[in-house]
Short mmCIF file of C-alpha atoms and ligand atoms in Angstrom, two decimals:
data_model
loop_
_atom_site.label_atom_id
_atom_site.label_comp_id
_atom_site.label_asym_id
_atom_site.label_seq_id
_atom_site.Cartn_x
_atom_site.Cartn_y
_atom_site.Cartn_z
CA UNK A 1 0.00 0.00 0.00
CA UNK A 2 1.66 3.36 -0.81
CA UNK A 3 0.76 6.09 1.37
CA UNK A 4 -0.27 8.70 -0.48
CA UNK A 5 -1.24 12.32 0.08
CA UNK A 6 -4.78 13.14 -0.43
CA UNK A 7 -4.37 17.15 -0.92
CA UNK A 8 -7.67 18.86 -2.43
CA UNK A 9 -7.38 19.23 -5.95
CA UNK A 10 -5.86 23.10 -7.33
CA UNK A 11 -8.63 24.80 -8.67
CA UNK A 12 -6.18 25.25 -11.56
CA UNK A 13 -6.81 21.53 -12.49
CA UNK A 14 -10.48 21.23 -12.31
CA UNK A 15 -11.61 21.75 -16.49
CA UNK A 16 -8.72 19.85 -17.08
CA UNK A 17 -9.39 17.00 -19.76
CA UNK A 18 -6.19 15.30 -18.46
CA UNK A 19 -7.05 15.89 -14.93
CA UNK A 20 -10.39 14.13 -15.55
CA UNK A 21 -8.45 11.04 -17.12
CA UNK A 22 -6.26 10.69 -14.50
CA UNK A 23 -9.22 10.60 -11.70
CA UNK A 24 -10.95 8.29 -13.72
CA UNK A 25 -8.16 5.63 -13.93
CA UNK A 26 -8.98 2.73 -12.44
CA UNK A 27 -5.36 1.68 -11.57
CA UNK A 28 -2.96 4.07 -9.53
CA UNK A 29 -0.53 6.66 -10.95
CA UNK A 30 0.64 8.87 -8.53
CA UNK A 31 1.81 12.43 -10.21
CA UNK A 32 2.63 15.59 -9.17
CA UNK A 33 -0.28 17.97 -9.24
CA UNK A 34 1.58 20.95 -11.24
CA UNK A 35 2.30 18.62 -14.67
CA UNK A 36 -1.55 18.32 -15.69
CA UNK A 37 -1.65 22.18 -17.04
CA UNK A 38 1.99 20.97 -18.31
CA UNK A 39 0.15 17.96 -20.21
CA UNK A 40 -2.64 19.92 -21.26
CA UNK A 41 -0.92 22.17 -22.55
CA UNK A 42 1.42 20.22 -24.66
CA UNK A 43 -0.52 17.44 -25.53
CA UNK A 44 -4.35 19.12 -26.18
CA UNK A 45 -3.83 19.02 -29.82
CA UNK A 46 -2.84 15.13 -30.30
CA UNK A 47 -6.43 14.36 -28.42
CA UNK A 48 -8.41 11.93 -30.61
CA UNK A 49 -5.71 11.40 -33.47
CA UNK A 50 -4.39 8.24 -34.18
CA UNK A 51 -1.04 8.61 -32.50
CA UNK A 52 1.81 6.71 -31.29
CA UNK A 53 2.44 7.40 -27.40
CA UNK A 54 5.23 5.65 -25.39
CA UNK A 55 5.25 5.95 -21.56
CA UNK A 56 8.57 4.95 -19.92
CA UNK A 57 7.38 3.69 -16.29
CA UNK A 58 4.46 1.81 -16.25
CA UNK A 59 4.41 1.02 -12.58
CA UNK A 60 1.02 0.18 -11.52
CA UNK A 61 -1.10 1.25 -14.94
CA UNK A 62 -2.61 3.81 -13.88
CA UNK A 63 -1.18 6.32 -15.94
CA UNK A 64 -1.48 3.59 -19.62
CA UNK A 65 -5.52 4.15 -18.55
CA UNK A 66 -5.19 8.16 -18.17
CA UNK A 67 -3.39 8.16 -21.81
CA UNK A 68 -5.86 6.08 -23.47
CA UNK A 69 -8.50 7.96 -21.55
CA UNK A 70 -7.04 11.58 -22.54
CA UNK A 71 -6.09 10.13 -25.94
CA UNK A 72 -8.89 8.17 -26.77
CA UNK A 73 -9.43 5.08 -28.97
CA UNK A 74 -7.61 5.74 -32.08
CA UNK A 75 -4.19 6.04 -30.19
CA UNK A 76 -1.48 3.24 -29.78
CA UNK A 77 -0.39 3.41 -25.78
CA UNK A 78 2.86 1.57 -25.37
CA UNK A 79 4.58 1.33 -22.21
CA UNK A 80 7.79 0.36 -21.06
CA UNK A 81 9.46 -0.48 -18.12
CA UNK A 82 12.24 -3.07 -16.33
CA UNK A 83 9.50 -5.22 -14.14
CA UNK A 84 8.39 -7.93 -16.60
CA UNK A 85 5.34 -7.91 -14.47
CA UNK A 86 4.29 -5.19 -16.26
CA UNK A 87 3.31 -7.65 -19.71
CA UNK A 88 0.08 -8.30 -17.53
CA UNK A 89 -1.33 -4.52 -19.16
CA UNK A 90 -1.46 -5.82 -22.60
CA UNK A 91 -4.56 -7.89 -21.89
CA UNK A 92 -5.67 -4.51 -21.71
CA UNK A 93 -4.45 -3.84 -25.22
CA UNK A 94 -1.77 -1.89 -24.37
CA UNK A 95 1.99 -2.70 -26.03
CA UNK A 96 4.45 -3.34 -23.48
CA UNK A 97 8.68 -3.44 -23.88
CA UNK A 98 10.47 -4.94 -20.91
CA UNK A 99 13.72 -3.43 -20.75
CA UNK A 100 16.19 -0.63 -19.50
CA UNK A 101 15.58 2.63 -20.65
CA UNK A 102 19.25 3.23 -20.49
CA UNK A 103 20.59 0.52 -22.65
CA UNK A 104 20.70 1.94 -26.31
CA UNK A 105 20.54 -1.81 -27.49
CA UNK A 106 16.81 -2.10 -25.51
CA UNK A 107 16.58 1.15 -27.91
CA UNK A 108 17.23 0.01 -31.12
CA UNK A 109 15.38 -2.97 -30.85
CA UNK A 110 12.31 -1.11 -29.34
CA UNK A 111 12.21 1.22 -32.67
CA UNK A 112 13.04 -1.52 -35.09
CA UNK A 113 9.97 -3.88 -33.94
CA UNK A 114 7.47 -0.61 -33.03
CA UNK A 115 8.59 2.02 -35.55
CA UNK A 116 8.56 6.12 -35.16
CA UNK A 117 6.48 7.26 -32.63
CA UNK A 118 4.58 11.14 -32.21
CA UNK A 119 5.15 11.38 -28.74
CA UNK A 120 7.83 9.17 -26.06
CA UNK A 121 7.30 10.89 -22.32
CA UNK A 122 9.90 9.24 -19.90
CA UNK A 123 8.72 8.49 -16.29
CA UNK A 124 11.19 6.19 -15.77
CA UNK A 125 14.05 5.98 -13.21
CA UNK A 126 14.52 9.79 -13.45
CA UNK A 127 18.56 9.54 -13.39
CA UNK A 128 20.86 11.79 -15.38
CA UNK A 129 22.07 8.63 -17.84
CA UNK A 130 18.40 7.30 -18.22
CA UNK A 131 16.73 10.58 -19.43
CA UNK A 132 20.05 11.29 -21.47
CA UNK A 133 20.47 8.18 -23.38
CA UNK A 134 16.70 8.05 -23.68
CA UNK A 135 16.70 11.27 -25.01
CA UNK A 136 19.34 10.78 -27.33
CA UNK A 137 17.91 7.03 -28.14
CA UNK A 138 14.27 8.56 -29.02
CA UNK A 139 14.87 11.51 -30.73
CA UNK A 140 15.95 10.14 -34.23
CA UNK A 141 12.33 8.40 -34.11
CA UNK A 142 10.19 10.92 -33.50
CA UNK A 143 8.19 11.86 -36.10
CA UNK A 144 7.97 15.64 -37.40
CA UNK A 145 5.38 17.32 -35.32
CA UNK A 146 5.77 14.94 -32.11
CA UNK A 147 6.94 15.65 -28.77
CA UNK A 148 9.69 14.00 -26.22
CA UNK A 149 8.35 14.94 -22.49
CA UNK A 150 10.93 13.81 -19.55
CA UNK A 151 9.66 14.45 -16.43
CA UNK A 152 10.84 14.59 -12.87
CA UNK A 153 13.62 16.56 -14.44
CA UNK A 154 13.88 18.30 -10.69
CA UNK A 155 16.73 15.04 -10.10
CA UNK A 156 18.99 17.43 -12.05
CA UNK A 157 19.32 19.16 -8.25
CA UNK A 158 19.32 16.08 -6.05
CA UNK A 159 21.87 15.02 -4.30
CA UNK A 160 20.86 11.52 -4.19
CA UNK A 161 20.84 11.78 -8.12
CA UNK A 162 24.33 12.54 -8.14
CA UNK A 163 23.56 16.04 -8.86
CA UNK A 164 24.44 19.12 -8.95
CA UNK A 165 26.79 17.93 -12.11
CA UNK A 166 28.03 19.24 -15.30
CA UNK A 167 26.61 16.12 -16.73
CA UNK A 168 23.44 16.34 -15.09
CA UNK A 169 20.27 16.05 -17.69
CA UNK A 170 19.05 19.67 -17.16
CA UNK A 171 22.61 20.68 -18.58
CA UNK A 172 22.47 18.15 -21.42
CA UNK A 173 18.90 19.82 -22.41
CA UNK A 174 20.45 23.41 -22.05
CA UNK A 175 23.39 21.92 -24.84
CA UNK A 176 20.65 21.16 -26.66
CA UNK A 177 19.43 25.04 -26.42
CA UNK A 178 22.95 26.10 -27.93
CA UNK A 179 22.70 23.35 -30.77
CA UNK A 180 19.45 24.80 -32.02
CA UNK A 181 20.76 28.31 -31.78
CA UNK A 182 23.88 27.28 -33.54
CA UNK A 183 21.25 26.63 -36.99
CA UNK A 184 22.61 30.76 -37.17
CA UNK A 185 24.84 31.01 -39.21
CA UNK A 186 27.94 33.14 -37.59
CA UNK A 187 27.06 31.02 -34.32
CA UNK A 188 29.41 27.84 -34.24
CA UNK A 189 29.01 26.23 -30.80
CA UNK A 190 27.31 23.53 -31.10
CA UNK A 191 27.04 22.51 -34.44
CA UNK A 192 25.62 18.58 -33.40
CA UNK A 193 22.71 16.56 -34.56
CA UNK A 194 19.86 17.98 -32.29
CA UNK A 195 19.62 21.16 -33.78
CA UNK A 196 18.95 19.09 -37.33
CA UNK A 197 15.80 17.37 -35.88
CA UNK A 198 14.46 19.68 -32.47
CA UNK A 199 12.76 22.78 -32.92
CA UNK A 200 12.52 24.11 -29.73
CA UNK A 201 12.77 23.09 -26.01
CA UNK A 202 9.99 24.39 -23.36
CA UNK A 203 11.33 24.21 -19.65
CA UNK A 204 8.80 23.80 -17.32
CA UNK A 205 8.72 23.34 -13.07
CA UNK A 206 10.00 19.21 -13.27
CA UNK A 207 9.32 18.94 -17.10
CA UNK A 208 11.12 19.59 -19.86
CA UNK A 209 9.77 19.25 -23.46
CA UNK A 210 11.67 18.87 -26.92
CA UNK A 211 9.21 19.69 -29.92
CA UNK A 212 10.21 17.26 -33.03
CA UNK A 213 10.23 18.84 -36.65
CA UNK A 214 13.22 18.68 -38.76
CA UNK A 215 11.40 20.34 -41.96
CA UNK A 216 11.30 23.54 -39.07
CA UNK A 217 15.21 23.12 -38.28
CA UNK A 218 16.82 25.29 -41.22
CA UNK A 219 19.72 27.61 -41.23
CA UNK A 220 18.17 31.10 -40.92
CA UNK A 221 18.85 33.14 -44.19
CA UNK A 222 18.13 37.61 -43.74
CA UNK A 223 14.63 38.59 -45.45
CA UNK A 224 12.83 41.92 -46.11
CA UNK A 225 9.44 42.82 -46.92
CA UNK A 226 10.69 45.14 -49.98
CA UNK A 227 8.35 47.75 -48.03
CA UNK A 228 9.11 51.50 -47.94
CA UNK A 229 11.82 53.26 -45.95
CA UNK A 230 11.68 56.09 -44.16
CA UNK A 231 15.23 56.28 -43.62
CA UNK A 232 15.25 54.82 -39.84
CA UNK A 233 18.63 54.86 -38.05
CA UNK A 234 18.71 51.95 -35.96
CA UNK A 235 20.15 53.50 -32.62
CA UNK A 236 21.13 50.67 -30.47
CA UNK A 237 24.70 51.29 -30.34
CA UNK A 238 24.18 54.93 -29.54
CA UNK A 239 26.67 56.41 -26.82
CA UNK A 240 28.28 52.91 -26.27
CA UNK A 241 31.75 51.65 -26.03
CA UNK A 242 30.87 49.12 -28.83
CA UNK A 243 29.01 51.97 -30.86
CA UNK A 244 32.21 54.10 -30.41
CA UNK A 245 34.47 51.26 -31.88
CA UNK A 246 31.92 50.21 -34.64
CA UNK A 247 32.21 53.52 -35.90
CA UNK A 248 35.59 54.88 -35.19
CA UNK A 249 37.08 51.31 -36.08
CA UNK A 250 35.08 49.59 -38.68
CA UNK A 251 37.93 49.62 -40.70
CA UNK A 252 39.37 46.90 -39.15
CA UNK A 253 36.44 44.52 -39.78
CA UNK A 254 38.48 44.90 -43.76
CA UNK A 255 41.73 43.15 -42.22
CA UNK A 256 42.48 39.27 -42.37
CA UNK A 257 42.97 39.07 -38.99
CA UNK A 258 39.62 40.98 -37.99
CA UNK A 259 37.96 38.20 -36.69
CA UNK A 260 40.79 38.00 -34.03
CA UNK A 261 40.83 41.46 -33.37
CA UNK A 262 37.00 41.38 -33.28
CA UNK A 263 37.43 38.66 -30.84
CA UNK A 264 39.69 40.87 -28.70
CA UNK A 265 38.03 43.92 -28.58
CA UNK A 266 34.45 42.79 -27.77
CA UNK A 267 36.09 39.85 -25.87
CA UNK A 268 37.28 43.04 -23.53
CA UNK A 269 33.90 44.66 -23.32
CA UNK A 270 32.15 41.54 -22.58
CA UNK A 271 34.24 40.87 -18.95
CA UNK A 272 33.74 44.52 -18.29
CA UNK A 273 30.35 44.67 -18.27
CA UNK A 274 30.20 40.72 -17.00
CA UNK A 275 30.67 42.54 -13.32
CA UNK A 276 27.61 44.84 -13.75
CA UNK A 277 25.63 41.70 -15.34
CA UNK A 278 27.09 39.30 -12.46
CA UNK A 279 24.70 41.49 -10.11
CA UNK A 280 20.95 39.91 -12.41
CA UNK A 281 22.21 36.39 -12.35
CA UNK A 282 21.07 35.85 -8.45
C1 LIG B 301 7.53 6.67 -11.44
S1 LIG B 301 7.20 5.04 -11.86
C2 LIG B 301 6.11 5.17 -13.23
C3 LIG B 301 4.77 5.67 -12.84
C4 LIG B 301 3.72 5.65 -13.90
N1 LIG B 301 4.14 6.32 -15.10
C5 LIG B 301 2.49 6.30 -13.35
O1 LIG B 301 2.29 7.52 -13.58
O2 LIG B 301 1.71 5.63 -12.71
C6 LIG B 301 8.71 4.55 -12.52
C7 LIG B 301 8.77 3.21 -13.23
O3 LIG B 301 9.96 3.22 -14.00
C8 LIG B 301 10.51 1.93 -14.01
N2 LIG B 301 11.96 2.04 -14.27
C9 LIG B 301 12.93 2.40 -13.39
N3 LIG B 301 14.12 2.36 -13.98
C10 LIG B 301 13.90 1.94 -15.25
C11 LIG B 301 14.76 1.68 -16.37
N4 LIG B 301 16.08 1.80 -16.28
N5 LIG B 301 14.19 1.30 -17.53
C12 LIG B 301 12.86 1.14 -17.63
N6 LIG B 301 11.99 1.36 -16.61
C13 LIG B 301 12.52 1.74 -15.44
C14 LIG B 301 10.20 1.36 -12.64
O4 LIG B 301 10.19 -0.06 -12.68
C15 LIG B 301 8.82 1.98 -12.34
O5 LIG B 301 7.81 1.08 -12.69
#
C-alpha cells in the first residue's frame, strides 16, 4: 500500500481533460499535481488522433488508462518499463517493452519492432544517464510534429541523483538550447545533430519538453518585406563603447585578422560589463 497524500485538488486543475483522465483511472498513478496544465498544454492538440504514445514507467497502470483515456481510442499506448510484471497490461491492449531505458541496445530494438512514434514521455528511473540516453535514443524516431516529455527533471538538483553535475540532464537539455541556436549562421558552438531534428525546447517546473520537426530546423537566411523606408537609423549602439568602436574602427572589420581582433576587442567589453551583469544572475 503506498501512502499517499490526499491534498484537495488546485482549482487550476479542475476543467482539465487530463485531470479528468487521470481521476478516472482505475489503476494508480501517482503524479505531481503541477504537470496536468503541463500535459494539457502540450498534448491538447494530439487528443483523438491516431497517434503513437510511449510511456517509460508503467508502474502500476494507472497512468497507460489516463493516456488512453485523454487520448482516446484511435491512439497506440505503449509502455515500457524493467518489471516484466508489467506484460500483464497488454490484456488490456496496451503494447508493453520490458527493458532498461538506459541501454541503447533495448533502444534500437524497441524502434526496429514498433517504428517512429509522435510522442515518447519518460517516467522512468529519473537519473541523469536514463533521461540522457533516452533522449538521445528517441529523438531520431520521432516523427515531425511529435513531442519528447521527460519528467521529474527536478533530479537534475538532487543530491541523491548525483547532482548538482556538469553532466546532469538539465545541462544536457540546455546543450541542446545552444545546438538549435547554432542553426545561425555566424554562431558555431554547437554545431551537433539535435539542432537538425528539435525545434525548440519548453522548460517547465519538473518537465522539460523537446518539440520534433526537422522540416522547421533550417539555417536562418536575412529577409525583407521590400516595403518603404523612411530612412530609420537603428540607434542601439548609440553612446556605447561598442558603438564608439563600430564607428571609429570599422575599418578593421576589412583586415584578415579581424575576426581576431573582433574577438579581442568585444572579448574586452564583454568581462567589463560581466561585473555589472554578475549582479541579475542571483
Ligand atoms: C515513477 S514510476 C512510473 C509511474 C507511472 N508512469 C504512473 O504515472 O503511474 C517509474 C517506473 O519506471 C521503471 N523504471 C525504473 N528504472 C527503469 C529503467 N532503467 N528502464 C525502464 N523502466 C525503469 C520502474 O520499474 C517503475 O515502474
Amino acid at each position: 500500500m503506498i501512502d499517499t497524500p490526499h491534498h484537495q485538488a488546485n482549482p487550476a486543475l479542475e476543467k482539465l481533460k487530463i485531470w479528468s483522465s487521470y481521476n478516472k483511472s482505475k489503476y494508480l498513478s501517482i503524479k505531481y499535481d503541477s504537470y496536468f496544465l503541463v500535459y494539457e498544454e502540450l498534448l491538447e492538440k494530439y487528443v483523438g488522433k491516431p497517434i503513437t504514445f510511449v510511456e517509460v514507467g508503467v508502474l502500476n497502470g494507472g497512468s497507460l488508462f489516463m493516456w488512453r483515456d485523454f487520448f482516446g481510442a484511435e491512439a497506440r499506448i505503449i509502455g515500457v518499463d524493467l518489471n516484466p510484471l508489467a506484460k500483464k497490461w497488454e490484456k488490456d491492449g496496451f503494447e508493453i517493452f520490458i527493458g532498461s531505458q538506459s541501454d541503447p541496445e533495448f533502444w534500437d530494438d524497441f524502434f526496429r519492432q514498433v517504428g517512429p512514434v509522435d510522442i515518447l514521455l519518460d517516467d522512468g528511473g529519473h537519473t541523469n544517464p536514463q533521461q540522457i540516453l533516452t533522449t538521445i535514443a528517441a529523438i531520431e524516431h520521432i516523427n515531425n510534429g511529435g513531442l519528447l516529455i521527460v519528467e521529474d527533471v527536478h533530479t537534475s538538483y538532487f543530491r541523491d541523483f548525483g547532482n548538482p553535475s556538469k553532466y546532469s540532464f538539465i545541462n544536457f537539455a540546455k546543450r541542446v538550447v545552444d545546438s538549435i541556436n547554432s542553426r545561425f549562421p555566424s554562431v558555431n558552438d554547437v554545431k551537433n545533430a539535435y539542432g537538425k531534428k528539435v525545434f525548440s525546447v519548453s522548460f517547465y517546473e519538473s518537465i522539460v519538453a523537446f518539440k520534433i520537426d526537422s522540416t522547421k530546423c533550417f539555417e536562418c537566411k536575412p529577409t525583407s518585406n521590400n516595403g518603404e523606408s523612411s530612412g530609420a537609423v537603428d540607434l542601439r549602439d548609440k553612446g556605447t563603447v561598442r558603438g564608439v568602436l563600430s564607428s571609429k574602427f570599422g575599418f578593421l572589420k576589412k583586415l584578415p585578422f579581424k575576426d581576431f581582433v573582433s574577438a579581442a576587442v568585444f572579448g574586452f567589453m564583454a568581462k567589463m560589463n560581466s561585473r555589472k551583469l554578475k549582479n541579475l544572475f542571483n
